[in-house]
Coordinates of C-alpha atoms and ligand atoms in Angstrom, one line a residue:
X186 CA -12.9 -7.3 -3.0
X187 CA -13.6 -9.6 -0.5
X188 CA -11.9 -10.6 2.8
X189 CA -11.1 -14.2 1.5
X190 CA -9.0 -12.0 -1.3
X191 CA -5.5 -12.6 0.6
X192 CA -3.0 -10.9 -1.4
X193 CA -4.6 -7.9 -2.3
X194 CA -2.9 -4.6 -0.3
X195 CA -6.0 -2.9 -0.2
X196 CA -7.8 -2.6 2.8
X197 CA -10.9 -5.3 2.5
X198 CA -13.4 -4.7 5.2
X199 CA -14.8 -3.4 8.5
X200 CA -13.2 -6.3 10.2
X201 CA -10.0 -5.8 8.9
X202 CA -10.1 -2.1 9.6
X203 CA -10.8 -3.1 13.5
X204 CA -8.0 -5.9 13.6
X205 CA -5.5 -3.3 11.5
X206 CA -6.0 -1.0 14.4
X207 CA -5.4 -3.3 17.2
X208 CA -1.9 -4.0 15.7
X209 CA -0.8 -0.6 14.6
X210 CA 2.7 0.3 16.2
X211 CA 2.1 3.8 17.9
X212 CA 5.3 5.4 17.9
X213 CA 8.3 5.9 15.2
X214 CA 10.1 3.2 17.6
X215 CA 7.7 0.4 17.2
X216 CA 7.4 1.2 13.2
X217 CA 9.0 -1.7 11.5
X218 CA 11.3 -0.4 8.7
X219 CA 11.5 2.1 6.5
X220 CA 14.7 3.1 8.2
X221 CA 15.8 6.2 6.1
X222 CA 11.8 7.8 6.2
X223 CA 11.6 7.1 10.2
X224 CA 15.1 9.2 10.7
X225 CA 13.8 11.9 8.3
X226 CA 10.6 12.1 10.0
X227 CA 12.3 12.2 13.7
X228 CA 14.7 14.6 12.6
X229 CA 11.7 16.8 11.6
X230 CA 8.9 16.4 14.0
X231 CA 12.4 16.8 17.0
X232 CA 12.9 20.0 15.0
X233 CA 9.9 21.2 15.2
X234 CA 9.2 20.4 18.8
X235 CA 12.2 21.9 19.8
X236 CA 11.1 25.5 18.0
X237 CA 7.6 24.4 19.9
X238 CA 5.9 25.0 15.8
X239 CA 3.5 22.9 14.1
X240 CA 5.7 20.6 11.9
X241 CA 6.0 21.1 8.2
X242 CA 3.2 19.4 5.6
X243 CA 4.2 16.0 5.1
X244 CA 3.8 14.1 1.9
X245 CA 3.7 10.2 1.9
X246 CA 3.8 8.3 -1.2
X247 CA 3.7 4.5 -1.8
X248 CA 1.7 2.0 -2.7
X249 CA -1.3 0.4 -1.0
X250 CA -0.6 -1.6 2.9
X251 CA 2.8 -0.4 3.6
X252 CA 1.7 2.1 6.6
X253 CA 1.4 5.4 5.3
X254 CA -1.8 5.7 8.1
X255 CA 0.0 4.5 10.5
X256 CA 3.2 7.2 9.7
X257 CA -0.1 10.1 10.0
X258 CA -1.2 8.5 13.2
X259 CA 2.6 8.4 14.6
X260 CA 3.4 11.7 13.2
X261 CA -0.1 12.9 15.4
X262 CA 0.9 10.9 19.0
X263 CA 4.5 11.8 18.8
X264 CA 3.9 15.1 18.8
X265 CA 0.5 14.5 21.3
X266 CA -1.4 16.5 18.8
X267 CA -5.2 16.0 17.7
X268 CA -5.7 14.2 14.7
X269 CA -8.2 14.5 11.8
X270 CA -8.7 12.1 9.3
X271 CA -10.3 12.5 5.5
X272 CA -10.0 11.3 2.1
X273 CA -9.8 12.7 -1.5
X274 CA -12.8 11.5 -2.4
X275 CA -15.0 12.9 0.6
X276 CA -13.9 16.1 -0.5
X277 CA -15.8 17.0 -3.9
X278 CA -16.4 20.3 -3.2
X279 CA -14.0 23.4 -1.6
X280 CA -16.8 23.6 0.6
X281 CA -15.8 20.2 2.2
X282 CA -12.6 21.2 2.6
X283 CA -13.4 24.6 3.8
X284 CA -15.6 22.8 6.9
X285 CA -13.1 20.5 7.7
X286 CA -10.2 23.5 7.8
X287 CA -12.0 25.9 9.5
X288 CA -12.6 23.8 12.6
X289 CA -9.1 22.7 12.9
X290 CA -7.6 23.5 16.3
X291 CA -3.7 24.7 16.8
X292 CA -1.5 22.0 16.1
X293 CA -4.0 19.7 14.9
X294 CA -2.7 17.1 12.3
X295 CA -5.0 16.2 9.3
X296 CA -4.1 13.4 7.2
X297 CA -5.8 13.1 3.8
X298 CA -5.5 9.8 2.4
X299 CA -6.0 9.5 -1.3
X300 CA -5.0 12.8 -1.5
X301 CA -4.7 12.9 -5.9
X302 CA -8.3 12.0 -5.5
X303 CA -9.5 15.2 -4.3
X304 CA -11.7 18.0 -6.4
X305 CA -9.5 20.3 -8.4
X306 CA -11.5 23.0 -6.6
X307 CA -10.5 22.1 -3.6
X308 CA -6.8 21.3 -4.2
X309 CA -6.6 25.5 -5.3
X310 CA -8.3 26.1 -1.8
X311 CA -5.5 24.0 0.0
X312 CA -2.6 25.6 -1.8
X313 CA -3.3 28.9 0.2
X314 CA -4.2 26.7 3.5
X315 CA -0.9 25.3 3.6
X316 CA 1.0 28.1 2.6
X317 CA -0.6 30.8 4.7
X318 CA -3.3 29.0 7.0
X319 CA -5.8 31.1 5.3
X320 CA -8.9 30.7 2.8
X321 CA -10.8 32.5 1.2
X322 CA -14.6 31.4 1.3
X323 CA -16.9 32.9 -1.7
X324 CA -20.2 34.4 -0.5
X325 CA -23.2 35.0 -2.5
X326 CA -23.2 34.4 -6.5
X327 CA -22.6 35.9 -9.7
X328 CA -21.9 39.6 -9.4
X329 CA -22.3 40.5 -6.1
X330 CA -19.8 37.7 -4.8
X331 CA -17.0 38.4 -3.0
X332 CA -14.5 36.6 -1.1
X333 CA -13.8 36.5 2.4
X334 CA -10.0 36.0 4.1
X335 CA -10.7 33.3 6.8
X336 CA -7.5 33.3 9.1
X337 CA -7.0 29.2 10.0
X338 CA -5.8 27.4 13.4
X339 CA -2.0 26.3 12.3
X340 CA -2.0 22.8 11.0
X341 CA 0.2 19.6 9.6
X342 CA -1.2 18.6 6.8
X343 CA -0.6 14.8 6.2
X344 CA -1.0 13.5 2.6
X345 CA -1.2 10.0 1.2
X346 CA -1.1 8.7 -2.2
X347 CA -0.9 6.0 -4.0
X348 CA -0.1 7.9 -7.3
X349 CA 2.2 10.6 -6.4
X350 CA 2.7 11.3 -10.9
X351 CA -1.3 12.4 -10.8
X352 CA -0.3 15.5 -8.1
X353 CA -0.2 18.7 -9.6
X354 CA 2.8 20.1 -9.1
X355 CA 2.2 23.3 -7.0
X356 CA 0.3 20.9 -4.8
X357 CA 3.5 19.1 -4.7
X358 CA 5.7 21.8 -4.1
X359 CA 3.9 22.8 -0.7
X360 CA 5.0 20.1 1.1
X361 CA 7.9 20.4 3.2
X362 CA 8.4 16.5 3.0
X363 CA 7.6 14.0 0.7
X364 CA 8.4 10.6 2.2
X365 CA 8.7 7.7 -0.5
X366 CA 7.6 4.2 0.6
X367 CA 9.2 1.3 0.1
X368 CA 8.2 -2.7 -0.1
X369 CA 9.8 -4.4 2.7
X370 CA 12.4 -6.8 2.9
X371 CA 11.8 -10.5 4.4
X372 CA 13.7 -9.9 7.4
X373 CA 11.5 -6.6 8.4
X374 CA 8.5 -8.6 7.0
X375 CA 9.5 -11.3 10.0
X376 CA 9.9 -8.6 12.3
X377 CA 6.3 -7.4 11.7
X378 CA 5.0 -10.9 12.2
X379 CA 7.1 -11.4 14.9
X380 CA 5.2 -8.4 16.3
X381 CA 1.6 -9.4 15.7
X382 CA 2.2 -12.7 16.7
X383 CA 3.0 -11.4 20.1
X384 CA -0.2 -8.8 19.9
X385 CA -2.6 -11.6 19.1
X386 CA -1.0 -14.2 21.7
X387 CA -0.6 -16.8 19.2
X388 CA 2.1 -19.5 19.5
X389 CA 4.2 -19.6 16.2
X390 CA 7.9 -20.4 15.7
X391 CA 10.6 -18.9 13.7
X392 CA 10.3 -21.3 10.6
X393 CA 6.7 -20.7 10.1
X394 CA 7.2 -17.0 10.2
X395 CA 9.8 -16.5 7.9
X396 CA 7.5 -18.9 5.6
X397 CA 4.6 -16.3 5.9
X398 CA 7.0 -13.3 5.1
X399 CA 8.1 -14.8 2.1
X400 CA 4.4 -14.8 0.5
X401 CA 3.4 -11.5 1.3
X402 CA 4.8 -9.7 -1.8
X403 CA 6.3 -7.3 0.8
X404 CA 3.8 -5.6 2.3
X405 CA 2.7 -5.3 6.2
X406 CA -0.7 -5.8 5.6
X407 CA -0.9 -8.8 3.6
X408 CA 1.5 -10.2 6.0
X409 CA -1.1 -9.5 9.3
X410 CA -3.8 -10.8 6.8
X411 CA -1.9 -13.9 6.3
X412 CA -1.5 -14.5 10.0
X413 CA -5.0 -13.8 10.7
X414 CA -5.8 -17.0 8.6
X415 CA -2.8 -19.3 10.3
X416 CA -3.5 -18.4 13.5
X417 CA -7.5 -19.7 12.0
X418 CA -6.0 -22.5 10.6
X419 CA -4.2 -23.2 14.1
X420 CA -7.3 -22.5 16.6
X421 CA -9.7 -24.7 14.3
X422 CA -6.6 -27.7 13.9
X423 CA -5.7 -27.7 17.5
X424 CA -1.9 -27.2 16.5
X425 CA 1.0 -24.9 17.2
X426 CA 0.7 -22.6 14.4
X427 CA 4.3 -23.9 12.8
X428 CA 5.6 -24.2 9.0
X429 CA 2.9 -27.3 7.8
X430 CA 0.3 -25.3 9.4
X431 CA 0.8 -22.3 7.5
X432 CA 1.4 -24.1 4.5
X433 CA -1.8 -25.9 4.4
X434 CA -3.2 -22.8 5.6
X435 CA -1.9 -20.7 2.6
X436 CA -2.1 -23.5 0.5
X437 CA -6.0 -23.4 1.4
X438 CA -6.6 -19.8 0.0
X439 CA -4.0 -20.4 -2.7
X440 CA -1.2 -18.4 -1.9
X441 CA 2.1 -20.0 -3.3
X442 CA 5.5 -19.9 -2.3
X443 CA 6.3 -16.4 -3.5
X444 CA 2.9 -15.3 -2.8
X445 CA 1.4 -15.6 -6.3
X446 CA -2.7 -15.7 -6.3
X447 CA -5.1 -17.6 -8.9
X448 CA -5.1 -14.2 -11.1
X449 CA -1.4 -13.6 -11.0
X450 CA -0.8 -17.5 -11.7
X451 CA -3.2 -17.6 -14.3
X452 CA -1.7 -14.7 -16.0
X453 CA 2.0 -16.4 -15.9
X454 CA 0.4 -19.6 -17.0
X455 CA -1.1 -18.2 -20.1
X456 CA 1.8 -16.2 -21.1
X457 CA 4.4 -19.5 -20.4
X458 CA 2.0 -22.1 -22.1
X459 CA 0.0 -20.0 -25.1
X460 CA 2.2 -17.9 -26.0
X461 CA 5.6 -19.9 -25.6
X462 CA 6.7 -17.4 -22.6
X463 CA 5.9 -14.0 -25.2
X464 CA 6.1 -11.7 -25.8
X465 CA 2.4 -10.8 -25.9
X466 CA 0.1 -7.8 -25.6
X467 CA -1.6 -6.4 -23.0
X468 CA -4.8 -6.7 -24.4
X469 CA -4.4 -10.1 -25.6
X470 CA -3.5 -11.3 -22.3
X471 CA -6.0 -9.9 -20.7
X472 CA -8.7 -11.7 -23.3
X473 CA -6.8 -15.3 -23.1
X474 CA -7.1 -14.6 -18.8
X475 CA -10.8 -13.5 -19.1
X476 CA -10.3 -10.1 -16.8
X477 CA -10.2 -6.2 -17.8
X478 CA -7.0 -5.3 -19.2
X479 CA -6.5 -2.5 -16.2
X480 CA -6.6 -5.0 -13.7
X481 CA -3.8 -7.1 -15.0
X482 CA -1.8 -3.4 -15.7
X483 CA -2.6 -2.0 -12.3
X484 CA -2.9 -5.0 -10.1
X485 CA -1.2 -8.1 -11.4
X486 CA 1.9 -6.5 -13.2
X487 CA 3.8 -4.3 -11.2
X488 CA 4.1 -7.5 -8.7
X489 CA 5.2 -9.9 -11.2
X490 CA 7.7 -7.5 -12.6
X491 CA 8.8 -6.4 -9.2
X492 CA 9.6 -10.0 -8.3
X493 CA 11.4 -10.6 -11.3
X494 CA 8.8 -13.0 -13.2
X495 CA 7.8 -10.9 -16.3
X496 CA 9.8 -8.3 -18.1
X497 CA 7.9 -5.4 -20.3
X498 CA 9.5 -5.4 -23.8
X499 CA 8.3 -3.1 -26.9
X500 CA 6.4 -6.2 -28.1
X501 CA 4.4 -6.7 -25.2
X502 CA 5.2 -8.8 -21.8
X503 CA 8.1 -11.8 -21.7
X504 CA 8.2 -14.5 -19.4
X505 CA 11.9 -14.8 -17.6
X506 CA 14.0 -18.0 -17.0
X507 CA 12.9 -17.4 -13.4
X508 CA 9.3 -18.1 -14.3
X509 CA 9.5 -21.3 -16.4
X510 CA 11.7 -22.7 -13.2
X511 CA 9.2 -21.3 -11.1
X512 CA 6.2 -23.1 -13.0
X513 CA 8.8 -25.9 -13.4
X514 CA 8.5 -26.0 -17.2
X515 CA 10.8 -25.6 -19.8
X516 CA 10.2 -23.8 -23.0
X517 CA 10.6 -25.8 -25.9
X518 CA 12.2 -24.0 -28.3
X519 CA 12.4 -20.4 -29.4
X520 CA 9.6 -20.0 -31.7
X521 CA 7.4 -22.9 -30.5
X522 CA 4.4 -22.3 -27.7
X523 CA 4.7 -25.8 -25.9
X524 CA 5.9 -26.7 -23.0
X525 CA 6.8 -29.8 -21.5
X526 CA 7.0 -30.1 -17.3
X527 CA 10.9 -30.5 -16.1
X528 CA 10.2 -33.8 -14.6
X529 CA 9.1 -35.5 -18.1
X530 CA 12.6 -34.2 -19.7
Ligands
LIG670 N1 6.2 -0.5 9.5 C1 5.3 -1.2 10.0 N2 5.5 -1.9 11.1 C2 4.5 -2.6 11.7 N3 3.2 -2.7 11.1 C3 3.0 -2.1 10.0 C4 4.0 -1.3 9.4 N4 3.4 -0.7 8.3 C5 2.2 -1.1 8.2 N5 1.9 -1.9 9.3 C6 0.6 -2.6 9.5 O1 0.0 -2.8 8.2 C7 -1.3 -2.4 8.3 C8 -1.6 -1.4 7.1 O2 -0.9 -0.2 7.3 P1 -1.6 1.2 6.8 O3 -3.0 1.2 7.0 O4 -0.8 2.2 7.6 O5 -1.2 1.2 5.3 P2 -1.5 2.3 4.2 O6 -0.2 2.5 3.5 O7 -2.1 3.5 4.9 O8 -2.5 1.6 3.3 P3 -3.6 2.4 2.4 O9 -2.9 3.2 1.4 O10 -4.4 1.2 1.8 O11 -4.5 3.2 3.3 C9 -1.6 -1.7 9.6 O12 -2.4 -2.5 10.4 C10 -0.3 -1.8 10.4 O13 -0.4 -2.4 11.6

């Protein structure tokens, strides 16, 4: 993707990976949200502190930009331990994981993002690791192989997923926490804003936040992506950064009101004026739209359902009355695929 790509939560670039750093709260205090996961996670890293152990193995699941890094980095500087960072996909090989567990000092922290991405070898070699802090590394091949017990420093292990379903279970199972994510609500969103504002010294009024928080499909990153680009908009238009500034910024890199993108409205467009508001098939939709079927499953869908504009029926995706208002058309009649705008009625 690239960085003009607003409203995806993924992380886009370098550049956002620098100005994602600069605004990450350090402590569970300054974490926006999230209430009931923050009080779990205090009550176990005070636990832990208090029996001076390495806290348990902590599982966090959620979708893409709503601060499961940030929750590894706060679990590490709460507790003023080291922290190690990898990924499921850098670790294809047990051997990867071996190197990286093998070096880990007492206490250390290591967060794995992606973790359902890892190699199924190493996931076996991690079940033991968490369990006992031991591996056992192969040496040589075929016959003459045997395995070596290597005794491990004590370590958190911090996982992150975006798919907790794809875990195998006794992966799963080893984790003394799994912390679910959730979107965030407008008011938090504001707060987070509210935040980053202050961070990035820009001059912005209530309004013209709680306008930003209601186009960032819920999700912290989007939101600070959002403000990078009206706190742009501001600089380059000489202005306070207030509501017609981040309208005309947003409106700029097509972001609506409810923070629908081309794709999304493209989809909802087809669906409401093709096919009379559906129902109508994956597959089809994705043909009538002109982009892979997996993208408008994985990508497009779960916001538009979580937002209340589709439904998925047995027959294929339906339209709600909340998305003909939205689009401001009417659908015509039940088995007819025209529309006609509100304002012609
Ligand atoms: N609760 C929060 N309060 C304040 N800022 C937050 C919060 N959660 C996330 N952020 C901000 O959103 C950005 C993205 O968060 P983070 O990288 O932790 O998300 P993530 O869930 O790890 O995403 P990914 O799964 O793509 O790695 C960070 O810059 C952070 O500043």
């Amino acid at each position: 993707m690239s960085d003009d790509d607003l409203t995806d939560p993924q992380l886009a670039s370098e550049a956002e990976l620098a100005f994602e750093g600069a605004l990450r709260p350090k402590s569970l205090g300054e974490f926006v949200g999230q209430t009931r996961v923050r009080g779990q996670l205090q009550l176990l890293l005070s636990a832990a502190a208090m029996q001076q152990r390495t806290p348990d193995h902590i599982l966090l699941a959620g979708p893409p930009g709503l601060g499961k890094t940030t929750l590894a980095m706060i679990v590490a500087h709460e507790g003023g331990r080291p922290l190690r960072m990898s990924s499921g996909p850098a670790i294809q090989h047990a051997g990867d994981l071996a190197a990286i567990l093998s070096s880990l000092v007492p206490g250390e922290v290591l967060f794995i993002d992606e973790i359902h991405r890892m190699a199924r070898s190493a996931e076996e070699m991690l079940y033991l690791a968490m369990e006992d802090f031991r591996i056992d590394i192969m040496v040589g091949k075929g016959a003459g192989a045997t395995s070596v017990p290597l005794d491990l420093a004590p370590f958190t292990l911090v996982g992150a997923t975006t798919r907790a379903g794809l875990l195998p279970n006794p992966l799963r199972d080893r984790f003394g926490f799994t912390a679910h994510l959730e979107f965030y609500d407008e008011a938090e969103l504001e707060q987070v804003l509210g935040r980053a504002a202050v961070m990035l010294g820009l001059d912005i009024d209530g309004p013209a936040i709680a306008e930003i928080a209601g186009r960032c499909r819920g999700t912290p990153r989007i939101a600070n992506r959002l403000l990078r680009r009206v706190r742009d908009y501001a600089l380059v238009h000489g202005g306070r950064a207030d509501v017609e500034a981040v309208r005309a910024a947003l409106d700029l890199y097509d972001v609506d009101a409810l923070g629908l993108d081309r794709l999304d409205r493209a989809v909802m467009l087809t669906i409401l004026t093709r096919f009379g508001g559906g129902p109508v098939g994956l597959n089809t939709l994705a043909v009538s739209v002109g982009e892979e079927a997996e993208t408008i499953e994985a990508v497009v869908e779960p916001f538009l359902v979580r937002i209340g504009l589709i439904t998925r029926t047995p027959r294929g995706r339906m339209a709600t009355p909340m998305a003909w208002r939205h689009f401001g058309l009417v659908r015509e009649s039940e088995d007819a695929g025209a529309t006609l705008p509100i304002d012609d009625l």
